[in-house]
Structures are given as structure tokens and as C-alpha cells.
């Protein structure tokens, strides 16, 4: 076998990594609290220890979390938490 030809295991491993990567969720979140304070975050669920961990830490309600859980790619949701606008876009 040619050393440059991937083995069956290497091909399987590569395919498995692609599938797992495809299923991870990524959001771009913009938090706007005033004219002078506007923050944006890229949130990758792969780094979470539990689903929607970032949202739970930011005190999203159960109803908000349920809506985020159901988001489709390219969908945008806007929530207001203590007078601060959170705009979420699911990108993956």
C-alpha cells in the first residue's frame, strides 16, 4: 500500500470528524445595551459542557432557551433581557 493512500481507519476517522463537526451548533450573538456599548460573540457549542450553556449563564429564560434550541441555520432571534437587546443568528 502506498504510504500516501489513507487506510480504511484514517478514512473512517476523517469521515467521523466531518459528521461530528457538521452537527455542532454555532451562533453569532450581538448584545446591544446602549449607543456606546455593543458587543458581538461567536459561540460554538462544541466548547459547552451542556447544551445552551452560554445562554443559561446569560440568564435566558426556559422559554428563550427552547426557542434557541429550535433555531434553524440562518435564523435570527431577538430577546430583551433587563433592557439589553440580544440578537442571535445561528450560523451552523
Short mmCIF file of C-alpha atoms in Angstrom, two decimals:
data_model
loop_
_atom_site.label_atom_id
_atom_site.label_comp_id
_atom_site.label_asym_id
_atom_site.label_seq_id
_atom_site.Cartn_x
_atom_site.Cartn_y
_atom_site.Cartn_z
CA UNK A 1 0.00 0.00 0.00
CA UNK A 2 1.25 3.48 -0.88
CA UNK A 3 2.17 5.48 2.23
CA UNK A 4 0.16 8.45 0.85
CA UNK A 5 -3.01 6.37 0.48
CA UNK A 6 -5.22 6.70 3.58
CA UNK A 7 -6.02 3.49 5.39
CA UNK A 8 -9.59 2.42 6.00
CA UNK A 9 -9.26 3.59 9.62
CA UNK A 10 -7.95 7.01 8.56
CA UNK A 11 -10.83 7.45 6.10
CA UNK A 12 -13.34 6.40 8.77
CA UNK A 13 -11.79 8.76 11.30
CA UNK A 14 -11.86 11.65 8.82
CA UNK A 15 -15.50 10.97 7.92
CA UNK A 16 -16.49 10.73 11.61
CA UNK A 17 -14.82 14.06 12.38
CA UNK A 18 -16.67 15.71 9.48
CA UNK A 19 -20.02 14.34 10.70
CA UNK A 20 -19.42 15.48 14.28
CA UNK A 21 -18.31 18.91 13.06
CA UNK A 22 -21.42 19.21 10.91
CA UNK A 23 -23.70 18.63 13.89
CA UNK A 24 -22.12 21.25 16.15
CA UNK A 25 -24.07 24.47 16.52
CA UNK A 26 -22.58 27.93 16.17
CA UNK A 27 -24.23 31.26 16.87
CA UNK A 28 -23.23 34.86 16.33
CA UNK A 29 -24.67 36.90 19.17
CA UNK A 30 -24.82 40.67 19.27
CA UNK A 31 -25.58 42.30 22.61
CA UNK A 32 -26.60 45.95 22.37
CA UNK A 33 -27.16 47.77 25.64
CA UNK A 34 -26.55 51.38 24.62
CA UNK A 35 -25.23 53.58 21.83
CA UNK A 36 -21.73 53.18 23.25
CA UNK A 37 -21.91 49.53 24.27
CA UNK A 38 -22.33 46.95 21.55
CA UNK A 39 -20.64 43.53 21.84
CA UNK A 40 -20.61 40.55 19.48
CA UNK A 41 -19.68 36.95 20.22
CA UNK A 42 -19.19 33.80 18.18
CA UNK A 43 -20.48 30.96 20.32
CA UNK A 44 -19.55 27.39 19.40
CA UNK A 45 -21.48 24.70 21.25
CA UNK A 46 -18.54 22.29 20.91
CA UNK A 47 -16.93 24.07 23.83
CA UNK A 48 -20.02 23.68 26.04
CA UNK A 49 -20.26 21.12 28.82
CA UNK A 50 -24.06 21.09 28.40
CA UNK A 51 -26.43 22.27 25.64
CA UNK A 52 -27.07 26.03 25.61
CA UNK A 53 -24.58 26.58 28.43
CA UNK A 54 -23.72 30.13 27.30
CA UNK A 55 -27.40 31.09 27.16
CA UNK A 56 -28.08 29.65 30.62
CA UNK A 57 -25.18 31.65 32.07
CA UNK A 58 -26.62 34.80 30.48
CA UNK A 59 -29.93 34.11 32.24
CA UNK A 60 -32.01 33.27 29.19
CA UNK A 61 -35.39 32.02 30.38
CA UNK A 62 -36.57 28.46 29.73
CA UNK A 63 -38.85 29.81 27.00
CA UNK A 64 -35.94 31.64 25.33
CA UNK A 65 -33.76 28.52 25.57
CA UNK A 66 -36.49 26.44 23.93
CA UNK A 67 -36.66 28.91 21.03
CA UNK A 68 -32.85 28.88 20.65
CA UNK A 69 -32.88 25.07 20.72
CA UNK A 70 -35.28 25.05 17.75
CA UNK A 71 -33.38 27.62 15.65
CA UNK A 72 -32.56 26.72 12.06
CA UNK A 73 -29.38 27.79 10.29
CA UNK A 74 -29.51 31.48 9.25
CA UNK A 75 -32.47 32.15 11.53
CA UNK A 76 -32.33 35.26 13.72
CA UNK A 77 -33.97 35.72 17.12
CA UNK A 78 -34.06 38.86 19.25
CA UNK A 79 -34.55 38.80 23.02
CA UNK A 80 -34.61 41.60 25.57
CA UNK A 81 -33.05 40.77 28.92
CA UNK A 82 -33.09 43.53 31.55
CA UNK A 83 -33.41 46.19 28.84
CA UNK A 84 -30.50 44.79 26.82
CA UNK A 85 -31.10 43.51 23.28
CA UNK A 86 -29.63 40.09 22.43
CA UNK A 87 -29.72 39.32 18.71
CA UNK A 88 -28.82 35.71 17.88
CA UNK A 89 -28.11 34.26 14.46
CA UNK A 90 -27.46 30.57 14.08
CA UNK A 91 -24.72 30.12 11.51
CA UNK A 92 -24.17 26.39 11.78
#
